[in-house]
CSV table of C-alpha atoms and ligand atoms in Angstrom, one decimal:
chain,number,residue,atom,x,y,z
A,1,MET,CA,-173.7,-88.1,-99.8
A,2,HIS,CA,-171.3,-89.7,-102.3
A,3,ASN,CA,-169.1,-87.6,-104.6
A,4,SER,CA,-169.7,-89.1,-108.0
A,5,LYS,CA,-166.7,-90.9,-109.3
A,6,THR,CA,-165.9,-92.3,-112.8
A,7,ILE,CA,-165.4,-96.1,-112.4
A,8,LEU,CA,-164.3,-98.6,-115.1
A,9,ILE,CA,-165.1,-102.3,-114.5
A,10,THR,CA,-163.6,-104.9,-116.8
A,11,GLY,CA,-165.7,-107.9,-117.7
A,12,SER,CA,-168.9,-106.3,-116.4
A,13,ASN,CA,-171.5,-107.6,-118.8
A,14,ARG,CA,-172.4,-110.5,-116.3
A,15,GLY,CA,-171.5,-112.1,-113.0
A,16,ILE,CA,-169.7,-110.3,-110.2
A,17,GLY,CA,-168.6,-107.4,-112.5
A,18,PHE,CA,-172.2,-106.7,-113.5
A,19,GLU,CA,-173.3,-106.7,-109.9
A,20,ILE,CA,-170.5,-104.3,-108.9
A,21,ALA,CA,-171.7,-102.0,-111.7
A,22,ARG,CA,-175.3,-102.3,-110.4
A,23,GLN,CA,-174.3,-101.4,-106.8
A,24,LEU,CA,-171.8,-98.6,-107.7
A,25,GLY,CA,-173.9,-97.2,-110.6
A,26,LYS,CA,-176.5,-96.0,-108.1
A,27,HIS,CA,-174.1,-93.2,-107.0
A,28,HIS,CA,-171.3,-93.1,-109.5
A,29,HIS,CA,-170.7,-92.9,-113.3
A,30,VAL,CA,-169.9,-96.5,-114.2
A,31,ILE,CA,-168.3,-97.7,-117.5
A,32,LEU,CA,-169.3,-101.2,-118.3
A,33,SER,CA,-166.6,-103.0,-120.4
A,34,GLY,CA,-166.2,-106.3,-122.1
A,35,ARG,CA,-165.2,-108.0,-125.3
A,36,ASP,CA,-168.6,-108.3,-126.9
A,37,GLU,CA,-170.6,-105.2,-127.8
A,38,VAL,CA,-174.0,-106.9,-128.0
A,39,LYS,CA,-173.6,-108.4,-124.5
A,40,LEU,CA,-172.6,-105.0,-123.2
A,41,GLN,CA,-175.6,-103.3,-124.8
A,42,HIS,CA,-177.9,-106.0,-123.1
A,43,ALA,CA,-176.2,-105.3,-119.7
A,44,GLN,CA,-176.6,-101.6,-120.2
A,45,LYS,CA,-180.3,-102.0,-121.0
A,46,ASP,CA,-180.8,-104.2,-117.9
A,47,LEU,CA,-179.3,-101.5,-115.7
A,48,ALA,CA,-181.3,-98.7,-117.4
A,49,LYS,CA,-184.5,-100.6,-116.3
A,50,GLU,CA,-183.3,-99.9,-112.7
A,51,ASN,CA,-182.6,-96.2,-113.6
A,52,ILE,CA,-178.8,-96.8,-113.6
A,53,GLU,CA,-177.3,-95.0,-116.6
A,54,THR,CA,-173.9,-96.4,-117.7
A,55,GLU,CA,-171.5,-96.1,-120.6
A,56,ILE,CA,-170.0,-99.0,-122.5
A,57,LEU,CA,-166.4,-99.5,-123.6
A,58,LEU,CA,-165.2,-102.4,-125.8
A,59,LEU,CA,-162.2,-104.0,-124.1
A,60,ASP,CA,-160.7,-107.5,-124.4
A,61,VAL,CA,-158.3,-107.7,-121.5
A,62,SER,CA,-156.4,-110.6,-123.2
A,63,ASN,CA,-155.6,-108.5,-126.3
A,64,PRO,CA,-153.0,-105.7,-125.9
A,65,ASP,CA,-154.2,-103.9,-129.0
A,66,SER,CA,-157.8,-103.8,-127.7
A,67,ILE,CA,-156.5,-102.4,-124.4
A,68,THR,CA,-154.6,-99.6,-126.2
A,69,ARG,CA,-157.7,-98.8,-128.4
A,70,ALA,CA,-160.0,-98.8,-125.3
A,71,ALA,CA,-157.7,-96.4,-123.4
A,72,LYS,CA,-157.6,-94.1,-126.5
A,73,GLU,CA,-161.4,-94.2,-126.8
A,74,PHE,CA,-161.8,-93.4,-123.1
A,75,GLY,CA,-159.5,-90.4,-123.5
A,76,LYS,CA,-161.7,-88.9,-126.2
A,77,THR,CA,-164.5,-88.1,-123.7
A,78,HIS,CA,-162.8,-88.4,-120.2
A,79,LYS,CA,-160.0,-86.8,-118.4
A,80,GLU,CA,-160.2,-88.6,-115.2
A,81,LEU,CA,-160.7,-92.2,-113.9
A,82,HIS,CA,-161.2,-92.4,-110.2
A,83,VAL,CA,-161.5,-96.2,-109.8
A,84,LEU,CA,-160.4,-99.0,-112.0
A,85,ILE,CA,-161.8,-102.5,-111.2
A,86,ASN,CA,-159.9,-105.3,-112.9
A,87,ASN,CA,-162.6,-107.9,-112.7
A,88,ALA,CA,-162.5,-109.9,-116.0
A,89,GLY,CA,-161.3,-113.4,-115.5
A,90,ILE,CA,-161.5,-116.9,-116.9
A,91,GLY,CA,-161.2,-120.5,-115.7
A,92,ILE,CA,-160.7,-123.0,-118.4
A,93,ARG,CA,-162.6,-126.3,-118.1
A,94,GLY,CA,-159.6,-128.5,-119.1
A,95,ASP,CA,-157.4,-126.9,-116.4
A,96,THR,CA,-156.8,-130.0,-114.4
A,97,SER,CA,-153.0,-130.5,-114.1
A,98,LEU,CA,-150.0,-128.2,-114.6
A,99,LEU,CA,-148.1,-131.3,-115.8
A,100,ARG,CA,-150.7,-132.5,-118.3
A,101,ASN,CA,-152.4,-129.3,-119.4
A,102,SER,CA,-151.5,-128.0,-122.8
A,103,GLU,CA,-149.3,-124.9,-122.5
A,104,ASP,CA,-152.1,-123.0,-124.2
A,105,ILE,CA,-154.3,-123.3,-121.1
A,106,LEU,CA,-151.7,-121.7,-118.8
A,107,ASN,CA,-150.9,-119.1,-121.4
A,108,GLN,CA,-154.5,-118.1,-122.1
A,109,THR,CA,-155.2,-118.0,-118.3
A,110,LEU,CA,-152.2,-115.8,-117.6
A,111,GLN,CA,-153.0,-113.4,-120.5
A,112,THR,CA,-156.5,-112.8,-119.2
A,113,ASN,CA,-156.1,-113.0,-115.4
A,114,SER,CA,-152.6,-111.7,-114.8
A,115,TYR,CA,-151.1,-109.7,-117.7
A,116,GLY,CA,-154.6,-108.3,-118.5
A,117,PRO,CA,-155.0,-106.4,-115.3
A,118,LEU,CA,-151.4,-105.2,-115.4
A,119,ARG,CA,-151.8,-104.0,-119.1
A,120,VAL,CA,-155.1,-102.4,-118.4
A,121,THR,CA,-153.8,-100.5,-115.3
A,122,LYS,CA,-150.8,-99.4,-117.4
A,123,ALA,CA,-152.9,-98.2,-120.3
A,124,PHE,CA,-155.3,-96.2,-118.1
A,125,MET,CA,-152.6,-94.8,-115.8
A,126,PRO,CA,-152.6,-91.4,-117.6
A,127,TYR,CA,-156.3,-90.9,-116.5
A,128,ILE,CA,-156.2,-92.4,-113.0
A,129,THR,CA,-156.6,-89.6,-110.5
A,130,SER,CA,-154.7,-88.8,-107.3
A,131,PRO,CA,-156.2,-89.9,-105.0
A,132,GLY,CA,-157.3,-92.9,-107.1
A,133,ARG,CA,-158.0,-96.6,-106.6
A,134,VAL,CA,-157.2,-99.8,-108.5
A,135,ILE,CA,-158.9,-103.0,-107.4
A,136,MET,CA,-158.0,-106.5,-108.6
A,137,ILE,CA,-160.6,-109.2,-108.3
A,138,SER,CA,-158.4,-112.1,-107.3
A,139,SER,CA,-159.2,-115.4,-105.6
A,140,GLY,CA,-158.4,-117.4,-102.5
A,141,GLY,CA,-157.1,-119.9,-105.1
A,142,GLY,CA,-154.1,-117.5,-105.5
A,143,SER,CA,-153.2,-117.6,-101.8
A,144,MET,CA,-149.8,-118.8,-100.8
A,145,SER,CA,-150.9,-119.5,-97.3
A,146,ASP,CA,-154.2,-121.4,-97.8
A,147,GLU,CA,-154.1,-125.2,-98.5
A,148,THR,CA,-153.1,-125.8,-102.1
A,149,GLY,CA,-154.6,-128.1,-104.7
A,150,GLY,CA,-157.5,-129.9,-106.1
A,151,TRP,CA,-158.9,-127.5,-108.7
A,152,TRP,CA,-157.9,-125.3,-111.7
A,153,PRO,CA,-154.1,-125.2,-111.1
A,154,ALA,CA,-153.4,-122.7,-114.0
A,155,TYR,CA,-156.1,-120.4,-112.7
A,156,CYS,CA,-154.6,-120.5,-109.1
A,157,VAL,CA,-151.2,-119.7,-110.5
A,158,SER,CA,-152.6,-116.8,-112.5
A,159,LYS,CA,-154.2,-115.4,-109.3
A,160,THR,CA,-151.0,-115.8,-107.3
A,161,LEU,CA,-149.2,-113.8,-110.0
A,162,LEU,CA,-152.1,-111.2,-109.9
A,163,ASN,CA,-151.6,-110.9,-106.1
A,164,SER,CA,-147.8,-110.3,-106.6
A,165,ILE,CA,-148.6,-107.7,-109.3
A,166,THR,CA,-151.0,-106.0,-106.9
A,167,ARG,CA,-148.2,-105.7,-104.2
A,168,GLN,CA,-145.7,-104.3,-106.7
A,169,LEU,CA,-148.1,-101.8,-108.2
A,170,ALA,CA,-149.2,-100.7,-104.7
A,171,TYR,CA,-145.6,-99.9,-103.9
A,172,GLU,CA,-145.0,-98.1,-107.2
A,173,LEU,CA,-148.2,-96.0,-106.9
A,174,GLU,CA,-148.1,-95.1,-103.2
A,175,PRO,CA,-146.3,-91.8,-104.0
A,176,LYS,CA,-149.2,-90.9,-106.3
A,177,ASN,CA,-151.7,-91.7,-103.6
A,178,ILE,CA,-153.3,-94.5,-105.8
A,179,SER,CA,-154.2,-97.5,-103.7
A,180,VAL,CA,-153.9,-100.9,-105.2
A,181,ASN,CA,-155.6,-103.9,-103.5
A,182,ALA,CA,-156.7,-107.4,-104.3
A,183,ILE,CA,-159.9,-109.1,-103.1
A,184,CYS,CA,-161.3,-112.6,-102.9
A,185,PRO,CA,-165.1,-112.5,-103.4
A,186,GLY,CA,-165.6,-116.0,-101.9
A,187,TRP,CA,-167.3,-118.8,-103.9
A,188,VAL,CA,-170.0,-117.0,-105.8
A,189,ARG,CA,-173.0,-118.2,-107.9
A,190,THR,CA,-172.1,-117.0,-111.4
A,191,ASP,CA,-171.3,-118.8,-114.6
A,192,MET,CA,-167.8,-119.3,-113.3
A,193,GLY,CA,-168.7,-120.3,-109.7
A,194,GLY,CA,-171.6,-122.5,-110.7
A,195,LEU,CA,-175.0,-123.1,-109.0
A,196,SER,CA,-173.6,-124.9,-105.9
A,197,ALA,CA,-171.5,-121.9,-104.9
A,198,THR,CA,-172.3,-120.6,-101.4
A,199,ARG,CA,-172.5,-116.9,-102.0
A,200,SER,CA,-174.9,-114.6,-103.9
A,201,VAL,CA,-173.4,-112.1,-106.4
A,202,HIS,CA,-174.6,-109.4,-104.0
A,203,LYS,CA,-172.3,-110.7,-101.3
A,204,GLY,CA,-169.5,-111.3,-103.9
A,205,ALA,CA,-169.6,-107.6,-104.9
A,206,GLU,CA,-169.7,-106.3,-101.4
A,207,THR,CA,-165.9,-105.9,-100.7
A,208,PRO,CA,-165.0,-104.4,-104.1
A,209,VAL,CA,-167.8,-101.9,-103.8
A,210,TRP,CA,-166.6,-100.9,-100.4
A,211,LEU,CA,-163.0,-100.6,-101.6
A,212,ALA,CA,-164.1,-98.5,-104.5
A,213,ASP,CA,-166.0,-96.0,-102.3
A,214,GLU,CA,-166.0,-96.0,-98.6
A,215,ALA,CA,-162.7,-97.8,-97.6
A,216,PRO,CA,-160.0,-95.5,-96.3
A,217,GLN,CA,-157.7,-94.3,-99.1
A,218,ASN,CA,-154.6,-95.2,-97.2
A,219,LEU,CA,-155.4,-99.0,-97.3
A,220,THR,CA,-153.1,-100.3,-100.0
A,221,GLY,CA,-151.1,-103.3,-101.0
A,222,LYS,CA,-153.5,-105.6,-99.2
A,223,PHE,CA,-155.6,-108.7,-99.9
A,224,PHE,CA,-159.2,-108.6,-98.6
A,225,ARG,CA,-162.2,-110.9,-98.1
A,226,ASP,CA,-165.4,-109.6,-96.4
A,227,LYS,CA,-163.8,-106.2,-95.9
A,228,LYS,CA,-161.0,-107.7,-93.8
A,229,VAL,CA,-157.4,-108.2,-94.6
A,230,ILE,CA,-156.4,-111.8,-95.2
A,231,PRO,CA,-152.9,-113.4,-95.6
A,232,TRP,CA,-151.5,-113.5,-99.1
B,301,LIG,P1,-168.2,-115.0,-115.0
B,301,LIG,O1,-169.6,-115.0,-114.5
B,301,LIG,O2,-167.6,-116.1,-115.8
B,301,LIG,O3,-167.9,-113.6,-115.7
B,301,LIG,C1,-166.7,-113.3,-116.2
B,301,LIG,C2,-166.7,-111.9,-116.9
B,301,LIG,O4,-165.4,-111.7,-117.4
B,301,LIG,C3,-167.7,-111.9,-118.1
B,301,LIG,O5,-168.2,-110.6,-118.2
B,301,LIG,C4,-166.7,-112.2,-119.3
B,301,LIG,O6,-167.2,-111.7,-120.5
B,301,LIG,C5,-165.5,-111.4,-118.8
B,301,LIG,N1,-164.3,-111.7,-119.5
B,301,LIG,C6,-163.7,-112.9,-119.6
B,301,LIG,N2,-162.6,-112.8,-120.4
B,301,LIG,C7,-162.5,-111.5,-120.8
B,301,LIG,C8,-161.7,-110.8,-121.7
B,301,LIG,N3,-160.6,-111.4,-122.3
B,301,LIG,N4,-161.9,-109.5,-121.8
B,301,LIG,C9,-162.9,-108.9,-121.2
B,301,LIG,N5,-163.8,-109.5,-120.4
B,301,LIG,C10,-163.6,-110.8,-120.3
B,301,LIG,O7,-167.2,-114.9,-113.7
B,301,LIG,P2,-167.3,-114.2,-112.2
B,301,LIG,O8,-167.6,-115.3,-111.3
B,301,LIG,O9,-168.3,-113.1,-112.3
B,301,LIG,O10,-165.8,-113.8,-112.0
B,301,LIG,C11,-165.4,-112.4,-111.9
B,301,LIG,C12,-164.1,-112.3,-111.3
B,301,LIG,O11,-164.2,-112.9,-109.9
B,301,LIG,C13,-163.0,-113.2,-112.0
B,301,LIG,O12,-161.8,-112.5,-112.0
B,301,LIG,C14,-162.9,-114.4,-111.2
B,301,LIG,O13,-161.7,-115.1,-111.3
B,301,LIG,C15,-163.2,-113.9,-109.8
B,301,LIG,N6,-163.6,-114.9,-108.8
B,301,LIG,C16,-164.8,-115.5,-109.0
B,301,LIG,C17,-165.2,-116.5,-108.0
B,301,LIG,C18,-166.5,-117.2,-108.1
B,301,LIG,O14,-166.8,-118.1,-107.2
B,301,LIG,N7,-167.4,-116.9,-109.0
B,301,LIG,C19,-164.4,-116.8,-106.9
B,301,LIG,C20,-163.1,-116.2,-106.8
B,301,LIG,C21,-162.8,-115.2,-107.8
B,301,LIG,P3,-167.8,-112.6,-121.6
B,301,LIG,O15,-169.3,-112.7,-121.3
B,301,LIG,O16,-167.5,-112.0,-122.9
B,301,LIG,O17,-167.2,-114.0,-121.5
């Protein structure tokens, strides 16, 4: 039997975030969030067809004002957030070279993929319970030990920064018994991953779902793929 938790997932109107919501929503109270209210309502309706009741919260992770507003809105009806899943992320088509990219590409990517999760975690900190869990959806592209190069360099830099933020937050939040971990979902068939990707969304959601629920609370400051610790 699962104790029902309140779980907020950023960027959960489609892709891996939506699938995480689908799997966790069967036993927990999930809050879908995203930057487009209509898309969120569609996602909510799709889950309702499977008898999964969710709430929606408008939250653009690249916009600090939107994050502040969303945390305030959340606080009107909730006192506790047991799990925060920072899933929203972007890869920009023109992201081909750090030397030739416009600075805007790096800036936009960092705002969404790195500063976004940090700002969202900070804004929701008053509600995150002890014990509590924060999960960052990162990428093998951010690894400092895998082979480097060949695709989306600004994206890879943003995920390396996200990994570093994960480790620092894990250290800071250990005394409060809030675990903070990063995961790589593998190459997943979503709008971002494309049709040739090797994994289903179900498989991509597996490790974050496990970390949100069944993983031991004392696992923190780690990077996971397929429920196993991998090198940073
Ligand atoms: P996706 O299908 O492109 O979905 C991305 C989600 O993030 C969408 O719901 C999107 O909302 C949302 N989003 C983007 N920018 C946002 C913002 N500023 N504020 C709020 N929501 C925003 O991507 P995915 O494949 O599911 O990726 C989910 C996570 O997994 C990302 O962090 C990604 O980097 C990571 N990842 C994916 C793969 C893969 O192979 N797919 C591999 C490694 C890591 P809109 O509909 O409004 O755009």
